[in-house]
mmCIF file of C-alpha atoms and ligand atoms in Angstrom:
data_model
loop_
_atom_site.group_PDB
_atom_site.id
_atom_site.type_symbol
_atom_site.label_atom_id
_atom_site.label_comp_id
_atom_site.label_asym_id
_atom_site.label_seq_id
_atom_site.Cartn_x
_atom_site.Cartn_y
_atom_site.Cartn_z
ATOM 1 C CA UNK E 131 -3.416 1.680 18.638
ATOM 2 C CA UNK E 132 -3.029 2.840 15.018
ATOM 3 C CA UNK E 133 0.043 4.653 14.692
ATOM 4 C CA UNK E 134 0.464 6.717 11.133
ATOM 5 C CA UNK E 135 4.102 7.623 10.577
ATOM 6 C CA UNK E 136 4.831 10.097 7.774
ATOM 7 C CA UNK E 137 8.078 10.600 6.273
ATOM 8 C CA UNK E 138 7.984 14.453 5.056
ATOM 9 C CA UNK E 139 10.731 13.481 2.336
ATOM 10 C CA UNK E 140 9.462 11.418 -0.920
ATOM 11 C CA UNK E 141 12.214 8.512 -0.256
ATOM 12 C CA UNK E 142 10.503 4.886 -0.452
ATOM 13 C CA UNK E 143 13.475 3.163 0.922
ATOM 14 C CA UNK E 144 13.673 5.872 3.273
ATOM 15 C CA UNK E 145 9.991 5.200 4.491
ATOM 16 C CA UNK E 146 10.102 1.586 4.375
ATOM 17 C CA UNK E 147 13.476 2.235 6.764
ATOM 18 C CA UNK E 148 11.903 4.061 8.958
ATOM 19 C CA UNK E 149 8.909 1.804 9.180
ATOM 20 C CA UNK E 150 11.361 -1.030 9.889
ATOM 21 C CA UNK E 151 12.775 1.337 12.943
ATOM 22 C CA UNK E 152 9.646 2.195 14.376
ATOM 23 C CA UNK E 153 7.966 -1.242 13.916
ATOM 24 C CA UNK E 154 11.142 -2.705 16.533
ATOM 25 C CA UNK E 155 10.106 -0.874 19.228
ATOM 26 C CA UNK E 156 6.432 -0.743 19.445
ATOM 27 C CA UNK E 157 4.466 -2.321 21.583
ATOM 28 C CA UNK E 158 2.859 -5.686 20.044
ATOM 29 C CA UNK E 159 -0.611 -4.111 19.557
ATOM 30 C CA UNK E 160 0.341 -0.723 17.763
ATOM 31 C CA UNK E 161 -0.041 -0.794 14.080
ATOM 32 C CA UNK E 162 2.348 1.019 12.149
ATOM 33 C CA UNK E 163 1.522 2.879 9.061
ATOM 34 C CA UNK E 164 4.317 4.711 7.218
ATOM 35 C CA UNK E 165 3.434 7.157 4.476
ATOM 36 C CA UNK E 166 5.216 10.040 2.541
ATOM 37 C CA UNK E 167 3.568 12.892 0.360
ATOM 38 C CA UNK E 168 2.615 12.671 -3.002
ATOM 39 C CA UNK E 169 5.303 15.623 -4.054
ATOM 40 C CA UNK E 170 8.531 16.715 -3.218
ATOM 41 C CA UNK E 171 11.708 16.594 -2.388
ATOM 42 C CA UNK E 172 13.362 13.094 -2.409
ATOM 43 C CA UNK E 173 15.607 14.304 0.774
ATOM 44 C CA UNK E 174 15.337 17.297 2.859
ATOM 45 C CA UNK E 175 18.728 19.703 3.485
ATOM 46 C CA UNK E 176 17.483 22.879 3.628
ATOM 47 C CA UNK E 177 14.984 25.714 4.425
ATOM 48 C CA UNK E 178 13.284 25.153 0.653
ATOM 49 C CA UNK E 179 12.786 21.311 1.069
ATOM 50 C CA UNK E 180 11.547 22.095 4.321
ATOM 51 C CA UNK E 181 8.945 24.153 3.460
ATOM 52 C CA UNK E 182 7.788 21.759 0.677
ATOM 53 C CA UNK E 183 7.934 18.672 3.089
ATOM 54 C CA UNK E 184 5.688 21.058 5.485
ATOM 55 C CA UNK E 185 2.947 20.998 2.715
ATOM 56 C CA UNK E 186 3.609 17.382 2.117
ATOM 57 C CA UNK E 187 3.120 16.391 6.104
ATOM 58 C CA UNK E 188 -0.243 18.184 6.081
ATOM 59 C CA UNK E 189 -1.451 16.699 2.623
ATOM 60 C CA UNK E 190 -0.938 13.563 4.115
ATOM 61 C CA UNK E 191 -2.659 14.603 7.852
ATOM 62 C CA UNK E 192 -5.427 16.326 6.016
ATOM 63 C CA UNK E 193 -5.782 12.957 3.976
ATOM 64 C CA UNK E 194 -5.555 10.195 6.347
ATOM 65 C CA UNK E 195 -7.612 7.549 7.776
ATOM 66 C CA UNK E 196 -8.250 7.369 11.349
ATOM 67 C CA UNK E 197 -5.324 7.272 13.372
ATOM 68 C CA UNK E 198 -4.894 7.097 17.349
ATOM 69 C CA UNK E 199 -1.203 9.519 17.149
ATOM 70 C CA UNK E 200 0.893 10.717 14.234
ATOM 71 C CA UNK E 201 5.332 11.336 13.784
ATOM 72 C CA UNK E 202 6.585 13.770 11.949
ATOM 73 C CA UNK E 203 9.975 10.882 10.790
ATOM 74 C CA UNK E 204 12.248 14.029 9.700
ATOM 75 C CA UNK E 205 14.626 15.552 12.413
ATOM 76 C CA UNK E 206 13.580 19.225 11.341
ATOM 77 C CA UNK E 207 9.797 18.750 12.441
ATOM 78 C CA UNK E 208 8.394 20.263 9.319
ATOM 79 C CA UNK E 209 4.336 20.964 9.660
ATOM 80 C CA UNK E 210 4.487 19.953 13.185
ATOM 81 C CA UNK E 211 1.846 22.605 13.851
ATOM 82 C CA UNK E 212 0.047 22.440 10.817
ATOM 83 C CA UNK E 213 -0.641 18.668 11.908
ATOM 84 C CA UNK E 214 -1.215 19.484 14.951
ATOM 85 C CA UNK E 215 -4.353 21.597 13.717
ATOM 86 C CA UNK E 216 -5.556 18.763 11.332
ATOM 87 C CA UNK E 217 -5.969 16.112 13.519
ATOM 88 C CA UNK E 218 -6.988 15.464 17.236
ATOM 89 C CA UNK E 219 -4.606 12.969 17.921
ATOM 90 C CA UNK E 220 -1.454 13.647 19.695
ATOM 91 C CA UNK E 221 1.241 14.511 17.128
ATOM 92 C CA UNK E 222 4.971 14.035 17.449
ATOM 93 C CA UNK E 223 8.100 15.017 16.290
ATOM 94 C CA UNK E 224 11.192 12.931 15.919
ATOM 95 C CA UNK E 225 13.444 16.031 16.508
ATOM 96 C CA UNK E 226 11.100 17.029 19.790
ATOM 97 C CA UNK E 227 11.026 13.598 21.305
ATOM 98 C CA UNK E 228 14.788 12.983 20.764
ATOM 99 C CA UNK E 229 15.495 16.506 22.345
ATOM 100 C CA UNK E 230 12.776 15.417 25.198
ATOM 101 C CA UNK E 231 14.489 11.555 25.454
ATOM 102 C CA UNK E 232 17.935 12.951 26.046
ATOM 103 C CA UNK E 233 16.885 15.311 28.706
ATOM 104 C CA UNK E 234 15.397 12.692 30.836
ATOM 105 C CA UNK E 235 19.005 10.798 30.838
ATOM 106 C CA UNK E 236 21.338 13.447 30.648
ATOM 107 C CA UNK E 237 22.157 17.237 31.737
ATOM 108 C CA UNK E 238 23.040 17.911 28.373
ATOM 109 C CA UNK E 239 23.574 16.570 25.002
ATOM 110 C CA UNK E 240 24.881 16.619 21.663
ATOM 111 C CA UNK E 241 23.329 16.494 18.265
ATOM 112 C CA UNK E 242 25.217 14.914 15.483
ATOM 113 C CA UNK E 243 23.245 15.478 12.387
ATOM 114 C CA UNK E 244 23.251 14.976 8.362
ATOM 115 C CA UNK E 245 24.569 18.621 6.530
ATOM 116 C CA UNK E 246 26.321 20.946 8.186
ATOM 117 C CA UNK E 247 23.765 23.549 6.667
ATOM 118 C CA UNK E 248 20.766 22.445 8.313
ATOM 119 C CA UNK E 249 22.721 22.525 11.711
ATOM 120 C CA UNK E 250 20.609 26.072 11.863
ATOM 121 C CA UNK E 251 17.311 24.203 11.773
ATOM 122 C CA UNK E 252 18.203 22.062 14.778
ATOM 123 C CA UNK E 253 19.087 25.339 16.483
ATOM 124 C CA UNK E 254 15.620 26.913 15.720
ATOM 125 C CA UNK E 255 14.006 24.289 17.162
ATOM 126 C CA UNK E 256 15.967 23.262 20.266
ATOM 127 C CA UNK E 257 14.757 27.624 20.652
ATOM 128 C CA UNK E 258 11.671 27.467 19.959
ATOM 129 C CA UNK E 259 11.145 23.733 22.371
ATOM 130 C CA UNK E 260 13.559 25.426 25.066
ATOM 131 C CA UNK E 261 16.439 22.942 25.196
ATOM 132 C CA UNK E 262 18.820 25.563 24.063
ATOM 133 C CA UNK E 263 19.762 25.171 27.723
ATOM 134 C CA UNK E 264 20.213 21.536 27.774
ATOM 135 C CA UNK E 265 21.604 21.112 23.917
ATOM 136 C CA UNK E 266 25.683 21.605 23.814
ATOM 137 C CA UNK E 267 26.102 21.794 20.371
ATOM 138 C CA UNK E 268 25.028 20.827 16.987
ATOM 139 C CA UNK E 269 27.332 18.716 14.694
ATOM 140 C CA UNK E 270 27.366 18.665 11.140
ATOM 141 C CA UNK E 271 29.048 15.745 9.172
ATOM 142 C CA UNK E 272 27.864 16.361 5.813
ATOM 143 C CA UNK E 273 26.100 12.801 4.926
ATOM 144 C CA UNK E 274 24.040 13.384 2.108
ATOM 145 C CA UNK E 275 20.779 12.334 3.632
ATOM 146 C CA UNK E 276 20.273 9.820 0.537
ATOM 147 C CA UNK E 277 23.879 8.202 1.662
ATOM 148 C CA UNK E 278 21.630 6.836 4.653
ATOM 149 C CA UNK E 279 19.020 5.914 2.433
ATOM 150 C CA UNK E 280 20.279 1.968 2.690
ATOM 151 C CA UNK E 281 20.388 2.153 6.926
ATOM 152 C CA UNK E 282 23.691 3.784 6.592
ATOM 153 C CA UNK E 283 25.927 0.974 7.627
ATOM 154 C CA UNK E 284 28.668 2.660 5.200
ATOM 155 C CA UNK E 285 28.327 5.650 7.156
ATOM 156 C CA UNK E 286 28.351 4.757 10.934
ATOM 157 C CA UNK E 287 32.205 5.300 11.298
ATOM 158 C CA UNK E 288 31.736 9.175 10.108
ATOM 159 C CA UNK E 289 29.001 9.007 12.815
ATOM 160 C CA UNK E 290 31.217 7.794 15.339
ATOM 161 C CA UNK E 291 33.886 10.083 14.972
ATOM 162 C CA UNK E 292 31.867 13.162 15.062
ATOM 163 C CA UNK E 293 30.040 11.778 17.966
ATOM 164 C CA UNK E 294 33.194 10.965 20.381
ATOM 165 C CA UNK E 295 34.491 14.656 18.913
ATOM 166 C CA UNK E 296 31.536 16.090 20.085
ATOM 167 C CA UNK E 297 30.981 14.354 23.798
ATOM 168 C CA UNK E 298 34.056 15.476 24.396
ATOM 169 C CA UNK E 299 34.186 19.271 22.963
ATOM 170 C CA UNK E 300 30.814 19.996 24.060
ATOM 171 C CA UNK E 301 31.401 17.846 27.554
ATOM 172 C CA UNK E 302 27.752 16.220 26.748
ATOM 173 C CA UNK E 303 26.331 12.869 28.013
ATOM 174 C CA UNK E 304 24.484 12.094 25.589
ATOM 175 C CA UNK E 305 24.360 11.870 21.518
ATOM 176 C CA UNK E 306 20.889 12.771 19.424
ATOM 177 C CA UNK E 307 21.029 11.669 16.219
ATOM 178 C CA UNK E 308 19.659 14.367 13.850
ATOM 179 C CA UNK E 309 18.044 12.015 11.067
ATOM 180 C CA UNK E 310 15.521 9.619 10.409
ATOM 181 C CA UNK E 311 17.622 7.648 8.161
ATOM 182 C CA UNK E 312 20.214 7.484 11.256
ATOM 183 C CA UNK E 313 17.849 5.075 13.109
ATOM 184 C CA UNK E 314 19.198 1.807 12.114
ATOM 185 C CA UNK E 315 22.732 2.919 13.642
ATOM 186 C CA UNK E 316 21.224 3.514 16.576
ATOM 187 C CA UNK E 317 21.919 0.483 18.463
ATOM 188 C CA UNK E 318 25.495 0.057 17.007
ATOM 189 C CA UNK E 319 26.381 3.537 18.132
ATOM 190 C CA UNK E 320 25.006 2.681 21.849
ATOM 191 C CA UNK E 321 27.509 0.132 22.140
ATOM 192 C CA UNK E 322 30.574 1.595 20.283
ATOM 193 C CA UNK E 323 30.101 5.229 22.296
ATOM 194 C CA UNK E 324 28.808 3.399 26.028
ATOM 195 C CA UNK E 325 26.569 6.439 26.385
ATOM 196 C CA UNK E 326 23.072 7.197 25.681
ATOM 197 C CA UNK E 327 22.210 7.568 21.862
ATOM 198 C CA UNK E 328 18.662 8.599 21.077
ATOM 199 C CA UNK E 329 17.181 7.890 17.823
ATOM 200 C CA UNK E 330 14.018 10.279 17.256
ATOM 201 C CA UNK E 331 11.813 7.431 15.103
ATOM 202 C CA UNK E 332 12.088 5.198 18.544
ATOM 203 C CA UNK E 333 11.469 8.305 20.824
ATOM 204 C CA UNK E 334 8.621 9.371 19.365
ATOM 205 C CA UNK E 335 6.776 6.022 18.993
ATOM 206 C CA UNK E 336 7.019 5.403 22.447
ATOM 207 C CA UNK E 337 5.747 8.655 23.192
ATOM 208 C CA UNK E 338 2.830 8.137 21.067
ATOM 209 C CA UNK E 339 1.829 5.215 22.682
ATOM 210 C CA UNK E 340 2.482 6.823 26.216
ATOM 211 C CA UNK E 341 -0.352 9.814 25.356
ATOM 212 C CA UNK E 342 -2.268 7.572 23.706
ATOM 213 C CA UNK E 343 -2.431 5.399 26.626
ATOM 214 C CA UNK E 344 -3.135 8.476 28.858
ATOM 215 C CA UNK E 345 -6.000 9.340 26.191
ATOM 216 C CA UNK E 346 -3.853 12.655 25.662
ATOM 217 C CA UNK E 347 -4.603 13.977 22.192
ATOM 218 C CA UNK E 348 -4.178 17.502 20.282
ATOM 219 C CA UNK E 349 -5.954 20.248 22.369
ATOM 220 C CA UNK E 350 -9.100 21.538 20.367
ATOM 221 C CA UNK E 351 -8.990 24.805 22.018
ATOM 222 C CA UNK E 352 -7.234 27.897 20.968
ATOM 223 C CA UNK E 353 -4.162 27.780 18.417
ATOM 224 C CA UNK E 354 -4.482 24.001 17.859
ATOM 225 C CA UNK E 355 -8.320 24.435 17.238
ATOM 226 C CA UNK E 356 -9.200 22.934 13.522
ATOM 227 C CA UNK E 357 -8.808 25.840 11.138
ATOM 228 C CA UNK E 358 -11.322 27.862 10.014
ATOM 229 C CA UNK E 359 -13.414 26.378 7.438
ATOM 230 C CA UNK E 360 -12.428 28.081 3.751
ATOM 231 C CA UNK E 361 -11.751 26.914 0.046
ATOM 232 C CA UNK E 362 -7.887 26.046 -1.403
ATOM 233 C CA UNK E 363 -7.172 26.612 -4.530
ATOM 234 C CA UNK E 364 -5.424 25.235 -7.265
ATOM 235 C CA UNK E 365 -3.732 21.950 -5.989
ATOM 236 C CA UNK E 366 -4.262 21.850 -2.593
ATOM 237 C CA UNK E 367 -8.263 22.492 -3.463
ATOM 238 C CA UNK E 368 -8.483 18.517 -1.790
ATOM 239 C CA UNK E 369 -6.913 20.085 1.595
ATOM 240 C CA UNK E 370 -9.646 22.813 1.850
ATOM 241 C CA UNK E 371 -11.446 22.837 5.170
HETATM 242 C C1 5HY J 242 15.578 13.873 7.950
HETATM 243 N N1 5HY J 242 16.137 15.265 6.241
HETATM 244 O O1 5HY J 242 15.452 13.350 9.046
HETATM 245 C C2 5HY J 242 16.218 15.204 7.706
HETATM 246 C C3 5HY J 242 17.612 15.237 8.216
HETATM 247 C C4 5HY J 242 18.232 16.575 8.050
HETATM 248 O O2 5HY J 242 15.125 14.086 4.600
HETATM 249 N N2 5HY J 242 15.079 13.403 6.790
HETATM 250 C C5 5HY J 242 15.436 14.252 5.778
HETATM 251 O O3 5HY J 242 19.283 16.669 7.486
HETATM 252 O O4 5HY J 242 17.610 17.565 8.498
#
């Protein structure tokens, strides 16, 4: 299966990091491809960047070549619905599948994520997914997003810390981590912590390939339905329908 990966921020290392996560746990027949949007913001930390990287996710859905299933590699899911218009294929996002993951191995969890400032987009979605029931809290440990940028390796005794602070204030049994450019400390993590750590790049590939497999894709039928055929202007005239 061809599997298109998008990272909504305009990072190149970031991308080619999150390529190199994704591309370790997928099966030997999927074929990763890992793009980001042709504008904005080099990280995302906020409601502005988000909505930005939302335009950016479906620029690059609206664009693409065939694909069997897409990921959305930023933990706030920007455009997730918006995608999930453009294309027919089963479309993921890292923050979702994490929040789905940890569920199946825990009764609750933790998130531990970049800026304590976007801890309110995590909230919004664990809402609007319904795991505000299963989600215990959502940690901040203000890591610049670009301090990740390399894999993070400089950062993964912040991560720790917050993470062993948080299993045991929020009495959780599992960590999520809240950022694509967490993934490489995924496995590290696992074995400092002894509990389950869920990175959302690995999640949602193996997700992917699960509805793929099952020849799920993106419903065609009410909200998800292509939208309506019209002109765009100015820049976005390519993304008309
Ligand atoms: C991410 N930002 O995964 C989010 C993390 C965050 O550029 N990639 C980003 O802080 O929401």
């Amino acid at each position: 299966m061809k599997l298109l990966i998008i990272n909504p921020n305009t990072s190149t290392a970031m991308t080619t990091g999150i390529a190199a996560a994704a591309r370790q746990v997928a099966a030997a027949d999927t074929r990763i491809v890992a793009v980001q949007p042709s504008f904005g913001p080099l990280s995302i930390e906020g409601h502005f960047d988000e909505t930005i990287a939302a335009a950016g996710v479906a620029e690059q859905v609206r664009l693409a070549a065939p694909h069997d299933a897409v990921v959305i590699a930023c933990f706030g899911d920007p455009g997730l619905d918006a995608a999930r218009e453009a294309t027919r294929a089963p479309v993921l996002g890292i923050a979702e599948a994490a929040f789905h993951a940890a569920s199946f191995v825990a009764t609750g969890f933790s998130v531990v994520t970049t800026m304590t400032r976007t801890c309110v987009i995590a909230e919004h979605l664990l809402h609007r997914y319904g795991f505000e029931r299963r989600c215990r809290g959502v940690h901040g440990t203000d890591i610049p997003v670009l301090a990740l940028e390399d894999g993070g390796a400089g950062c993964v005794d912040q991560i720790e810390a917050a993470a062993r602070e948080a299993l045991s204030r929020d009495r959780s049994g599992a960590i999520v981590l809240g950022c694509a450019g967490m993934a490489a400390l995924c496995a590290e993590l696992t074995r400092r912590l002894g509990v389950p750590v869920i990175d959302g790049v690995a999640a949602a590939v193996k997700f992917a390939e699960g509805l793929a497999a099952l020849g799920l894709g993106t419903s065609q039928h009410g909200d998800y339905a292509p939208p309506l055929p019209k002109t765009y202007a100015g820049w976005a005239a390519p993304l008309g329908w």
